[in-house]
CSV table of C-alpha atoms and ligand atoms in Angstrom, one decimal:
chain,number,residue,atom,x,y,z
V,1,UNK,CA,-53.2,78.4,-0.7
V,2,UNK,CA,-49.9,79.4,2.0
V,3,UNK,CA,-50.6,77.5,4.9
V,4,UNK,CA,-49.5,80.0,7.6
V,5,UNK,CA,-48.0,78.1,10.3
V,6,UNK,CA,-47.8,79.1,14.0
V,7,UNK,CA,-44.7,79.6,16.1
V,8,UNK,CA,-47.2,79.3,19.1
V,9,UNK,CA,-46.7,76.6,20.9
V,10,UNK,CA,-48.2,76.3,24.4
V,11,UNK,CA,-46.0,73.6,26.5
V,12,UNK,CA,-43.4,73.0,24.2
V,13,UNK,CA,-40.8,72.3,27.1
V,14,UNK,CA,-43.0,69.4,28.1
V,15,UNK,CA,-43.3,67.5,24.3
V,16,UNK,CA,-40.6,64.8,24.1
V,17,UNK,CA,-37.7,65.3,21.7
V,18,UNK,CA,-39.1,63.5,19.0
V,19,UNK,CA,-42.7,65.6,19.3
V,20,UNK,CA,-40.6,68.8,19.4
V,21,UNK,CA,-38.6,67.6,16.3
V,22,UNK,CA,-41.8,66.6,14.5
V,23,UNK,CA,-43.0,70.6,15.2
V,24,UNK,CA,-39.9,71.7,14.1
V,25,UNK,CA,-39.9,69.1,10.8
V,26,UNK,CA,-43.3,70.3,9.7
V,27,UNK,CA,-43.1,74.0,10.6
V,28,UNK,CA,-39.6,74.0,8.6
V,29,UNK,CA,-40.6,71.5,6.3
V,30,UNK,CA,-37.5,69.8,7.1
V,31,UNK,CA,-36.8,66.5,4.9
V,32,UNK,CA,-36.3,63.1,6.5
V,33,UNK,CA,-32.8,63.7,6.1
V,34,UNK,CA,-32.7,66.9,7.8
V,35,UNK,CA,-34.2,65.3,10.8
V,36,UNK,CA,-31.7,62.5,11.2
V,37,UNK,CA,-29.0,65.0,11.0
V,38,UNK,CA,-30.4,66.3,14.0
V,39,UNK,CA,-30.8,63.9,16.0
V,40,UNK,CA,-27.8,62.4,15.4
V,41,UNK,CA,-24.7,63.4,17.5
V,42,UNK,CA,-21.8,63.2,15.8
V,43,UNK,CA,-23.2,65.0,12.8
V,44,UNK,CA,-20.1,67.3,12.2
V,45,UNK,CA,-17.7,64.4,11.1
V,46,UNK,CA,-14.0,65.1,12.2
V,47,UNK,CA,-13.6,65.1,8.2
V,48,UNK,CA,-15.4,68.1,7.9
V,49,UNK,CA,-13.8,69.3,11.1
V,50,UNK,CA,-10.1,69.3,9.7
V,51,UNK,CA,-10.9,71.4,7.2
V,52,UNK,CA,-12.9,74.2,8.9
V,53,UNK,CA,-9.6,75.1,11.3
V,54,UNK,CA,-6.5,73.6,12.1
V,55,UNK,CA,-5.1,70.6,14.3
V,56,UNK,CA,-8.2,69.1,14.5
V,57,UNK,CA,-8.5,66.2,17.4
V,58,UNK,CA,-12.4,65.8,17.5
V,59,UNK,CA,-15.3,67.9,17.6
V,60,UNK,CA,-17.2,69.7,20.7
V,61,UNK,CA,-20.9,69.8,21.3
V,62,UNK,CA,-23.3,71.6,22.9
V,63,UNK,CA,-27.3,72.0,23.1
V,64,UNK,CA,-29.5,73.2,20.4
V,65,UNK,CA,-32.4,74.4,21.1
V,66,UNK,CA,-35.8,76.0,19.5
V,67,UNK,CA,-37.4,78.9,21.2
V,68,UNK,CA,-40.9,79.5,20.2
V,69,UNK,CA,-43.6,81.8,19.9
V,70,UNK,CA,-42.1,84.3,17.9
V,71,UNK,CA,-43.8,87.2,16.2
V,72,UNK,CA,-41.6,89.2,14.1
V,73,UNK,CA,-43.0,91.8,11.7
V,74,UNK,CA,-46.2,90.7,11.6
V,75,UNK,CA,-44.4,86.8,10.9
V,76,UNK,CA,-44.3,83.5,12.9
V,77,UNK,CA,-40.8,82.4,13.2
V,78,UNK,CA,-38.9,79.2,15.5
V,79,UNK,CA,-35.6,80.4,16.5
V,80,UNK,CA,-32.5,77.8,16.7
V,81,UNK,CA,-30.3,78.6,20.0
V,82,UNK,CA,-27.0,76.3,20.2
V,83,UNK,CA,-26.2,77.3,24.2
V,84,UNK,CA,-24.6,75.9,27.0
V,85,UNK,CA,-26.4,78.1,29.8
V,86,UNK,CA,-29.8,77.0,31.5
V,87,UNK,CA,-32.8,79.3,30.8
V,88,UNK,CA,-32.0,81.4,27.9
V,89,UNK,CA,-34.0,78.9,25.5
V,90,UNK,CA,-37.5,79.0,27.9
V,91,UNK,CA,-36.4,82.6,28.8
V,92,UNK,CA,-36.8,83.6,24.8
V,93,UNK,CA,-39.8,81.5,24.3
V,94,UNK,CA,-41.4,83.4,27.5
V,95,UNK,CA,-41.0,85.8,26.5
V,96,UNK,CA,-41.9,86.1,23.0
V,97,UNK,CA,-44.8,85.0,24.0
V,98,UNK,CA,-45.9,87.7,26.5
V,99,UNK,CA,-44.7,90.1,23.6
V,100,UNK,CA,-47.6,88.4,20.7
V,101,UNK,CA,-49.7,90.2,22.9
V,102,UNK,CA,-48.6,93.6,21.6
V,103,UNK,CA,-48.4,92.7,17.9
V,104,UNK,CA,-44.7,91.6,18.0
V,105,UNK,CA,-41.2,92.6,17.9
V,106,UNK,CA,-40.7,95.2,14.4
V,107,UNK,CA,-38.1,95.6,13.1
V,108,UNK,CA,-35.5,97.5,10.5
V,109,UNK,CA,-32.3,97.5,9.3
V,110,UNK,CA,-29.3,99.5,7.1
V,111,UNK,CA,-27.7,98.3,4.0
V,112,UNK,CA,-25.4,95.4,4.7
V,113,UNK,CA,-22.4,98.3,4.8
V,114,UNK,CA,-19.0,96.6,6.5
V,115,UNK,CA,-15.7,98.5,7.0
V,116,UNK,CA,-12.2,97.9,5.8
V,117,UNK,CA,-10.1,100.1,7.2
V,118,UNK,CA,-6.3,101.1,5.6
V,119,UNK,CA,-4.0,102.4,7.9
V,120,UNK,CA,-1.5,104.4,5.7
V,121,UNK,CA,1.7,106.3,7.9
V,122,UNK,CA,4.6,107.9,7.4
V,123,UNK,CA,3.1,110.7,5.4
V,124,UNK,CA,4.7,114.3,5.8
V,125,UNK,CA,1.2,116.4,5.1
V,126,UNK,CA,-1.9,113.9,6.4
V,127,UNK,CA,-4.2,116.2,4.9
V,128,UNK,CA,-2.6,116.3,1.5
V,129,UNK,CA,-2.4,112.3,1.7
V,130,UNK,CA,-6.5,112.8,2.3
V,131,UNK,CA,-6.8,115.1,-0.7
V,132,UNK,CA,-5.0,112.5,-2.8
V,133,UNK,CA,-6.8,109.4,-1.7
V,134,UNK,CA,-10.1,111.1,-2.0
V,135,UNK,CA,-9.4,112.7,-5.7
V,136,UNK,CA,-9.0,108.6,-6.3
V,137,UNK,CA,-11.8,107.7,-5.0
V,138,UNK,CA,-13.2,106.1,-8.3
V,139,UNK,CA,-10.0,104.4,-9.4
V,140,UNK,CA,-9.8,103.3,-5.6
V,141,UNK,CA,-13.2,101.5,-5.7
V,142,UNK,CA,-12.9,100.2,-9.1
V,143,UNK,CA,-9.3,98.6,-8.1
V,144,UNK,CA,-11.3,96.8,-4.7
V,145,UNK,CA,-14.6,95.9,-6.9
V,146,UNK,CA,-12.3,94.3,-9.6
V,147,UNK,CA,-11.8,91.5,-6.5
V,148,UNK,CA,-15.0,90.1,-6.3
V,149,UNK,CA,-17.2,90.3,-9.5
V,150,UNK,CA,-20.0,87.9,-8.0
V,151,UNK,CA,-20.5,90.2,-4.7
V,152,UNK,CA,-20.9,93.4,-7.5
V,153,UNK,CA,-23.2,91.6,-9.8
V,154,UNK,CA,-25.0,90.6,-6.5
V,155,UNK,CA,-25.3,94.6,-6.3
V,156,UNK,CA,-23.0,94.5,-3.5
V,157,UNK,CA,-19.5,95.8,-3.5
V,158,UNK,CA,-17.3,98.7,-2.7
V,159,UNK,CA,-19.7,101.8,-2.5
V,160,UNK,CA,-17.6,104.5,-0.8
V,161,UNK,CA,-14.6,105.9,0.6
V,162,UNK,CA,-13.9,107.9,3.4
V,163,UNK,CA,-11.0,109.4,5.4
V,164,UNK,CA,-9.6,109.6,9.0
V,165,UNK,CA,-7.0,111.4,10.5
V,166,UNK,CA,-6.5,109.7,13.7
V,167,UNK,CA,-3.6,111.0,16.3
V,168,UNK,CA,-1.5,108.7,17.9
V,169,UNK,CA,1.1,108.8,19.8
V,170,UNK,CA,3.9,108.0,17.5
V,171,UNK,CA,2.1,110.6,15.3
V,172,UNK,CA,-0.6,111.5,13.0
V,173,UNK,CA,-2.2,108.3,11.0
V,174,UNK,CA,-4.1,108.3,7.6
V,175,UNK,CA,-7.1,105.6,7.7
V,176,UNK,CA,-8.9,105.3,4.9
V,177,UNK,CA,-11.8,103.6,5.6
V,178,UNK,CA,-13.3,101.3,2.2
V,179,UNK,CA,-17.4,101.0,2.8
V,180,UNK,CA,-18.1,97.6,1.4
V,181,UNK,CA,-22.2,96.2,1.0
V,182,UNK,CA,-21.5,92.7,1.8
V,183,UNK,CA,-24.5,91.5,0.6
V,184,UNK,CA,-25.8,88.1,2.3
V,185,UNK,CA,-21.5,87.2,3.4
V,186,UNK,CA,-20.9,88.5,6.7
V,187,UNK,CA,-18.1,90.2,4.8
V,188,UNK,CA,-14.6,89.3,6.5
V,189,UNK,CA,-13.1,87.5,3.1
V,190,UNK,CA,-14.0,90.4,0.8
V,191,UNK,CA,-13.5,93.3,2.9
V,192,UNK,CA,-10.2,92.2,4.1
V,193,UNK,CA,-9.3,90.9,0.0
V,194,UNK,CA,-10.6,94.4,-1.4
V,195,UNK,CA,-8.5,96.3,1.8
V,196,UNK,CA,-5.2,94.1,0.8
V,197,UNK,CA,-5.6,95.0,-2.9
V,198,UNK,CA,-6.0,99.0,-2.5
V,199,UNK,CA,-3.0,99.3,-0.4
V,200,UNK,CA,-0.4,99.8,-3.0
V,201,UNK,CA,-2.1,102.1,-4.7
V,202,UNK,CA,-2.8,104.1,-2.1
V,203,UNK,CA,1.4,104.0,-0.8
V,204,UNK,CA,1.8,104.6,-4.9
V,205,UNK,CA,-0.3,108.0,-4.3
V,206,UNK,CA,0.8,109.4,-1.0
V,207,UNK,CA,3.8,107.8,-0.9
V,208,UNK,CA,3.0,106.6,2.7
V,209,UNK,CA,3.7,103.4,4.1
V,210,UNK,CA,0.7,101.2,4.6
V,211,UNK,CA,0.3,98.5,7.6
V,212,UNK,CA,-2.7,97.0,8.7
V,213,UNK,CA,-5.7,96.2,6.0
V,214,UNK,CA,-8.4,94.4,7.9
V,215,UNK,CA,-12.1,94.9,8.7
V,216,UNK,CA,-13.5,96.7,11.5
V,217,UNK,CA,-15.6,95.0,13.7
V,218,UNK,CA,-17.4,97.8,15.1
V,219,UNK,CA,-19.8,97.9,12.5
V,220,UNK,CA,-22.1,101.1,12.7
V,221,UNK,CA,-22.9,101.2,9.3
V,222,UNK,CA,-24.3,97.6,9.6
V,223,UNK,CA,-27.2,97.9,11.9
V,224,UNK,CA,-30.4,96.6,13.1
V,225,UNK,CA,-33.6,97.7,15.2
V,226,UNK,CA,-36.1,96.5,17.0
V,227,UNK,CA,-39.4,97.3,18.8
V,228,UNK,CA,-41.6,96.4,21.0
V,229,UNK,CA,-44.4,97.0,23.3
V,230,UNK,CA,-45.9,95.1,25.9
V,231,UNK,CA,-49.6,96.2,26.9
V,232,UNK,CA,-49.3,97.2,31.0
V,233,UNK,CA,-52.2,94.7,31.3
V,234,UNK,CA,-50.4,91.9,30.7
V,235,UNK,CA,-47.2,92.9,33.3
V,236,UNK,CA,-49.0,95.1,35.6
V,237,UNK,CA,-47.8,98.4,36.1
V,238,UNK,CA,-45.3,97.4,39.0
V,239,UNK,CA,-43.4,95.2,36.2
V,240,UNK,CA,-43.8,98.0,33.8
V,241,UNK,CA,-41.8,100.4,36.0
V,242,UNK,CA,-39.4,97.8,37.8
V,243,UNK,CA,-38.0,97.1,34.1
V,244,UNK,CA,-37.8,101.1,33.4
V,245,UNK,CA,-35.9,101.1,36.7
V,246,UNK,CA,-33.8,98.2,35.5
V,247,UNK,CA,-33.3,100.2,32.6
V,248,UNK,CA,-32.0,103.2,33.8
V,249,UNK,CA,-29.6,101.3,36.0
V,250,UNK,CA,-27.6,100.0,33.2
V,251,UNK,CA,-28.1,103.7,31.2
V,252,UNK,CA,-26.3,105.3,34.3
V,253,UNK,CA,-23.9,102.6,35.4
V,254,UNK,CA,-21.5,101.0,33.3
V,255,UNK,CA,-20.9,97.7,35.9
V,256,UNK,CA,-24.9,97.5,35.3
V,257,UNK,CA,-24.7,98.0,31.4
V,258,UNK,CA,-21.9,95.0,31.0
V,259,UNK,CA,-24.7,92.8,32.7
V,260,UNK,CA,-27.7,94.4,30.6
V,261,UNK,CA,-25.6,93.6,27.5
V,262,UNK,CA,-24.6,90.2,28.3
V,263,UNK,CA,-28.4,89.2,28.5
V,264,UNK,CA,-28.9,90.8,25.4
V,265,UNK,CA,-26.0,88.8,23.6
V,266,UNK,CA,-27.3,85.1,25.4
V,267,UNK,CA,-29.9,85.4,22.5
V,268,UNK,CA,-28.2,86.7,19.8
V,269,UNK,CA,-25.2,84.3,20.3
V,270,UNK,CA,-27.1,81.1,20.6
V,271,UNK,CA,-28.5,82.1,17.5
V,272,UNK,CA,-24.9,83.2,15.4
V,273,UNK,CA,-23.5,79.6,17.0
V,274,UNK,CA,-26.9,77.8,15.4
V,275,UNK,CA,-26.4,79.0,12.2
V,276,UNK,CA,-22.7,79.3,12.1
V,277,UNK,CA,-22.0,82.7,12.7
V,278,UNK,CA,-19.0,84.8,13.9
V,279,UNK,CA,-19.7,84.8,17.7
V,280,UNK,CA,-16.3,87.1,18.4
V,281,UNK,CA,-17.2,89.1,15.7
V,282,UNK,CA,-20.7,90.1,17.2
V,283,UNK,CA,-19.4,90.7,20.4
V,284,UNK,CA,-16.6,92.7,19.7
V,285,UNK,CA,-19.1,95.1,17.7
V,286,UNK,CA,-21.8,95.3,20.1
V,287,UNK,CA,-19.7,96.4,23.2
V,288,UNK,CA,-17.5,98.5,21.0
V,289,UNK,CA,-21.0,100.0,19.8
V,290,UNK,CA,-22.5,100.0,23.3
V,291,UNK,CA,-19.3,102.5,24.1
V,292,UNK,CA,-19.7,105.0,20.9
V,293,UNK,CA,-20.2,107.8,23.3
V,294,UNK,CA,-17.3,107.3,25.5
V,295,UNK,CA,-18.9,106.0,28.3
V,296,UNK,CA,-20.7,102.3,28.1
V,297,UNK,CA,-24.4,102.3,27.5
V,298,UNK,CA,-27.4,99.6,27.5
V,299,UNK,CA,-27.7,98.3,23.7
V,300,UNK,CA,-31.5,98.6,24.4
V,301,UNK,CA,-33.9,101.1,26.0
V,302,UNK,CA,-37.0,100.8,27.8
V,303,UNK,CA,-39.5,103.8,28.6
V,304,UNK,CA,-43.5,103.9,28.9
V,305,UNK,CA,-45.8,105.4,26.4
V,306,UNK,CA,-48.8,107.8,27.0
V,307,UNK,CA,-50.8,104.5,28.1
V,308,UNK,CA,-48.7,103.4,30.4
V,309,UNK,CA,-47.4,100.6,28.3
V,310,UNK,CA,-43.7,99.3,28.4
V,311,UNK,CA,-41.7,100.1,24.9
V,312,UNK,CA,-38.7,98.4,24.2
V,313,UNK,CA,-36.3,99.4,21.4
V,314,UNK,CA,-32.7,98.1,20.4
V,315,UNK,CA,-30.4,99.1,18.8
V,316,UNK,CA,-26.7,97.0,17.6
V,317,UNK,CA,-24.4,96.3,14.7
V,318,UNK,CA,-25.1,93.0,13.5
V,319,UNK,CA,-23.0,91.4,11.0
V,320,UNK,CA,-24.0,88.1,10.2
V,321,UNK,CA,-24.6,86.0,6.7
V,322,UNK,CA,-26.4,83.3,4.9
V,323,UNK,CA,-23.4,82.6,2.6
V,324,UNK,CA,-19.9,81.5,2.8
V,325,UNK,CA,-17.8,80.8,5.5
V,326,UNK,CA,-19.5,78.0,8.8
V,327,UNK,CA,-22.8,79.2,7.5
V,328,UNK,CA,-22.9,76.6,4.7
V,329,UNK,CA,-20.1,74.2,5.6
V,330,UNK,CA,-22.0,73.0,8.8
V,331,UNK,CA,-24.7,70.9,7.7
V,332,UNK,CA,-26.5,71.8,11.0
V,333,UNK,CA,-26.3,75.5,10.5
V,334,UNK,CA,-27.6,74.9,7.1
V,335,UNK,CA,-30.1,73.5,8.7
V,336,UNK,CA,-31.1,76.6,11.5
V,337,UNK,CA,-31.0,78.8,8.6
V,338,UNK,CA,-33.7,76.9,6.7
V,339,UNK,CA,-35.9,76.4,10.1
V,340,UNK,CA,-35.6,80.3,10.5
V,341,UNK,CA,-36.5,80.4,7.2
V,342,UNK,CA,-34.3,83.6,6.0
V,343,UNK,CA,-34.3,84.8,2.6
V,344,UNK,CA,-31.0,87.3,3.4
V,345,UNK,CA,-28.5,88.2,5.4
V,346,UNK,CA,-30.5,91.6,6.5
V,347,UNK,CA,-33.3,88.9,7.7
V,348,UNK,CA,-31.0,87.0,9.8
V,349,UNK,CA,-29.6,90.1,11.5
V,350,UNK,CA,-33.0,91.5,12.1
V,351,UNK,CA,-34.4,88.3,14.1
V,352,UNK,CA,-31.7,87.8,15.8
V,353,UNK,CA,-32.0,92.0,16.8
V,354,UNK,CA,-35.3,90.7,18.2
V,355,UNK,CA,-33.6,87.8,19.7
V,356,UNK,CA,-31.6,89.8,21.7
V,357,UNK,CA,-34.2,92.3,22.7
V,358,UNK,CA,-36.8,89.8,23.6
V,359,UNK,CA,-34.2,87.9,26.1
V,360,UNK,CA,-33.5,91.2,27.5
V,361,UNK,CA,-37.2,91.6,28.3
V,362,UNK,CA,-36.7,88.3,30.0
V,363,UNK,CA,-34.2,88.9,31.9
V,364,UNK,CA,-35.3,92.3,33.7
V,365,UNK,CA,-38.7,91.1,34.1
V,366,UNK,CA,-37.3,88.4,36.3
V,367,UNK,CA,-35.1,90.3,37.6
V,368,UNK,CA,-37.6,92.8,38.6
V,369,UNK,CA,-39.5,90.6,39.9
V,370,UNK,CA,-38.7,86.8,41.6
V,371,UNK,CA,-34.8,87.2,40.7
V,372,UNK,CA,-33.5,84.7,38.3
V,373,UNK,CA,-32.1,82.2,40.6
V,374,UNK,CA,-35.6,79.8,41.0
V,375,UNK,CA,-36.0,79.2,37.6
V,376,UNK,CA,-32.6,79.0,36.6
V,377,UNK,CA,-31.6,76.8,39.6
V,378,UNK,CA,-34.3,74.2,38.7
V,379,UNK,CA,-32.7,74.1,35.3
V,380,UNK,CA,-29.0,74.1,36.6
V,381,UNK,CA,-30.0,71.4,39.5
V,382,UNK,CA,-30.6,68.6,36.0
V,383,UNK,CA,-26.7,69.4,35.1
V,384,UNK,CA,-25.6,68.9,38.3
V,385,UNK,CA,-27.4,65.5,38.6
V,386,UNK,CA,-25.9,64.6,35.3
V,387,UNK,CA,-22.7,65.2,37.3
V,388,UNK,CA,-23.3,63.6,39.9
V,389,UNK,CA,-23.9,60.1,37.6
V,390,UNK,CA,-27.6,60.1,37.2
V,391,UNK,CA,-28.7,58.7,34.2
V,392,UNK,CA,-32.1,58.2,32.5
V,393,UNK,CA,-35.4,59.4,34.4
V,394,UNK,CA,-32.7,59.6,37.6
V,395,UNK,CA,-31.8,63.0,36.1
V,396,UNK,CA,-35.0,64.5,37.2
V,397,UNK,CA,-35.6,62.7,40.1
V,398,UNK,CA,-32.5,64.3,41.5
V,399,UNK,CA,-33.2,67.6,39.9
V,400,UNK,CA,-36.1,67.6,41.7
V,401,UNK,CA,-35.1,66.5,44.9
V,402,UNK,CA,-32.2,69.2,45.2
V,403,UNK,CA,-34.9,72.0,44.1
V,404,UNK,CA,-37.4,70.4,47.0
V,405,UNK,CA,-34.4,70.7,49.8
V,406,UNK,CA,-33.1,74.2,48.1
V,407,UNK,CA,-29.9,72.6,47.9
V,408,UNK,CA,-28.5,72.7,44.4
V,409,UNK,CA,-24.7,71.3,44.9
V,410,UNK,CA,-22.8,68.1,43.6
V,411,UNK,CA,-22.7,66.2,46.8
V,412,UNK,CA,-26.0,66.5,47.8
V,413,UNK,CA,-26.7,65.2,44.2
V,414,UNK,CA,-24.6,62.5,44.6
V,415,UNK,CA,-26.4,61.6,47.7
V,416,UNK,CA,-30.1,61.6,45.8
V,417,UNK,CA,-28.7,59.4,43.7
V,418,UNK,CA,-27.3,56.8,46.2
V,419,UNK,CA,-30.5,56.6,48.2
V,420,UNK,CA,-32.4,56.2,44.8
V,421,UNK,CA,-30.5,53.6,43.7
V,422,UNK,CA,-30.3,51.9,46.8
V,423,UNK,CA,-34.1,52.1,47.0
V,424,UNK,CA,-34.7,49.9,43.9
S,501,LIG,C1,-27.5,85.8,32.7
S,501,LIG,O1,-26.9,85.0,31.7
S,501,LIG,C2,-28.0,87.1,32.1
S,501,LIG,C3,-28.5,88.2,33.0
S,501,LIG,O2,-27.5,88.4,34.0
S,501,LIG,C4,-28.8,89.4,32.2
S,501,LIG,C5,-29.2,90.6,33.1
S,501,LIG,O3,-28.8,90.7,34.2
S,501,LIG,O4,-29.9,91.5,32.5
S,501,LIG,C6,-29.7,87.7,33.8
């Protein structure tokens, strides 16, 4: 018999680390092992450091979190967040939570399709240089799928071809653009390998000259969905349209829609850091997605249905993988990929598409609401005790004190901290 296990957990915030680790062990069924790794700090040696990047002097690092209470097509997952901010780990959990109540997030997504894209110039007819490229289009794939054997008996590869004219202002340019399913990689190495070893061919057939072969990171063949709705019961009605209102803000103002999106990318960040993702990567093809039409747009959109219930739907590229790359050589992202328990890279994307709508939902329901400043305040007062020196249960006894006075700041902290110490 499957044991189905629970991402509900009421109070989770207030377990101790261990208690939360011990959920997390036995929801993940994470080995002894696994747990030490952890907890331990330290865990990526400077070793392993020097050999992800260069000039290595130490290693840098931040919180990792589990947000809970996540229903995702019909499943229970626990979502790893690495993240430096206050609130977005409770915000996720809150509201993942308030969103069980109407089934879930759903979602979908395309074929893992990234883009390598071949910029080919000094061509005298741009459309006979298309004609040419295109009646090659077989030899052209064949040449880039004769790079990486494993990704095509994965059933991955290059699948298609496609040409752009594209005018600039030193003239007319040629880009071909190579359609590459990626499989579970995020795609980088073998997009950018497969681009590099069609070039010549494509200079042999034009007799253009060919510059830049590199991936695209706007990645609209590569995307995910995701849906929700939120009975009216549970938010009230004045919640239900304050987020509509919040909604249509960011859909008619771009200074709005930066702010939308950055709330949508706290989640989906803290999850492509936990499990070793391309963070730049991400962001580069959501905002450059967010802008298809020309003028920049909300990634998601809210609206009410014939009950009066809030809907929520998002839509984003989202090119992550399970394979290659930080993904395996950080034992700790190893580790978030096995507590999220993803079978592919399609998976991944998908949570982490209701990742980044549920902390959307978060944030405009507070914003439509209290504002985010009281709850994120309390949060933000522990680091600035931590600043300010305190140390042990002193952390929260400070926190506390600055919430009680309203006054959040270092010197004020630092007195807390004097009379508490002076007291015992
Ligand atoms: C803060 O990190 C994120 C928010 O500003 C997002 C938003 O305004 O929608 C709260």
């Amino acid at each position: 018999m499957i044991l189905v296990k629970s991402s509900r957990v009421p109070g989770f915030y207030k377990m101790s680390i261990s208690e939360r680790l011990q959920f997390v062990k036995d929801f993940a069924d994470l080995t002894d092992d696994e747990v030490a790794l952890i907890s331990k700090c330290g865990r990526l040696s400077v070793d392993l450091a020097d050999k992800m990047i260069e000039n290595v002097i130490g290693t840098f690092e931040l919180p990792f979190g589990i947000a809970v209470n996540f229903l995702i097509n019909g499943r229970d997952y626990i979502i790893p967040m690495v993240i430096e901010e206050p609130s977005v780990v409770a915000a996720a959990s809150n509201a993942a939570r308030i969103m069980r109540d109407g089934g879930g997030i759903f979602t979908s997504s395309t074929q893992p399709i990234m883009i390598g894209q071949i910029q080919l110039v000094n061509v005298v007819s741009p459309y006979k240089a298309m004609f040419q490229i295109l009646s090659r289009k077989d030899e052209i794939l064949k040449l880039a799928n004769e790079k990486d054997p494993i990704l095509v008996g994965l059933g991955g590869g290059a699948k298609d071809l496609e040409v752009r004219i594209i005018q600039s202002p030193i003239g007319p340019m040629v880009i071909v653009h190579l359609l590459v399913d990626v499989r579970d990689a995020m795609g980088a190495n073998a997009v950018n390998t497969m681009a590099e070893a069609v070039a010549p061919y494509i200079e042999k057939i034009t007799g253009g000259k060919v510059y830049l072969r590199i991936i695209s990171n706007l990645a609209d063949r590569r995307i995910v969905r995701a849906y929700c709705r939120i009975p009216k019961d549970v938010i009230g009605e004045d919640l239900v349209e304050g987020i509509i209102y919040a909604y249509h803000f960011a859909a008619s103002d771009p200074y709005r829609a930066a702010t939308h999106n950055k709330g949508i990318m706290n989640g989906i960040v803290a999850v492509a850091l936990a499990t070793g993702n391309d963070t730049r990567a991400l962001e580069a093809g959501a905002h450059a997605y967010a802008c298809r039409s020309g003028i920049y747009k909300p990634l998601s959109v809210w609206e009410m249905d014939e009950n009066g219930d809030l809907i929520g739907w998002l839509e984003m590229p989202m090119a992550v993988g399970i394979v290659g790359g930080a993904t395996r050589s950080n034992p700790l992202a190893k580790i978030s990929l096995k507590i999220l328990g993803v079978k592919s890279a399609s998976e991944l994307a998908e949570i982490m598409g209701a990742v980044g709508l549920a902390q959307n939902f978060a944030a405009l329901r507070a914003l439509a609401s209290e504002g985010i400043q009281r709850g994120h305040m309390k949060l933000h007062a522990r680091n600035i005790a931590i600043m300010a020196g305190a140390v042990g249960d002193e952390i929260d006894k400070v926190a506390s004190e600055m919430v009680r006075l309203q006054t959040i700041r270092i010197d004020k902290a630092k007195e807390i901290l004097m009379n508490l110490r002076s007291r015992k």
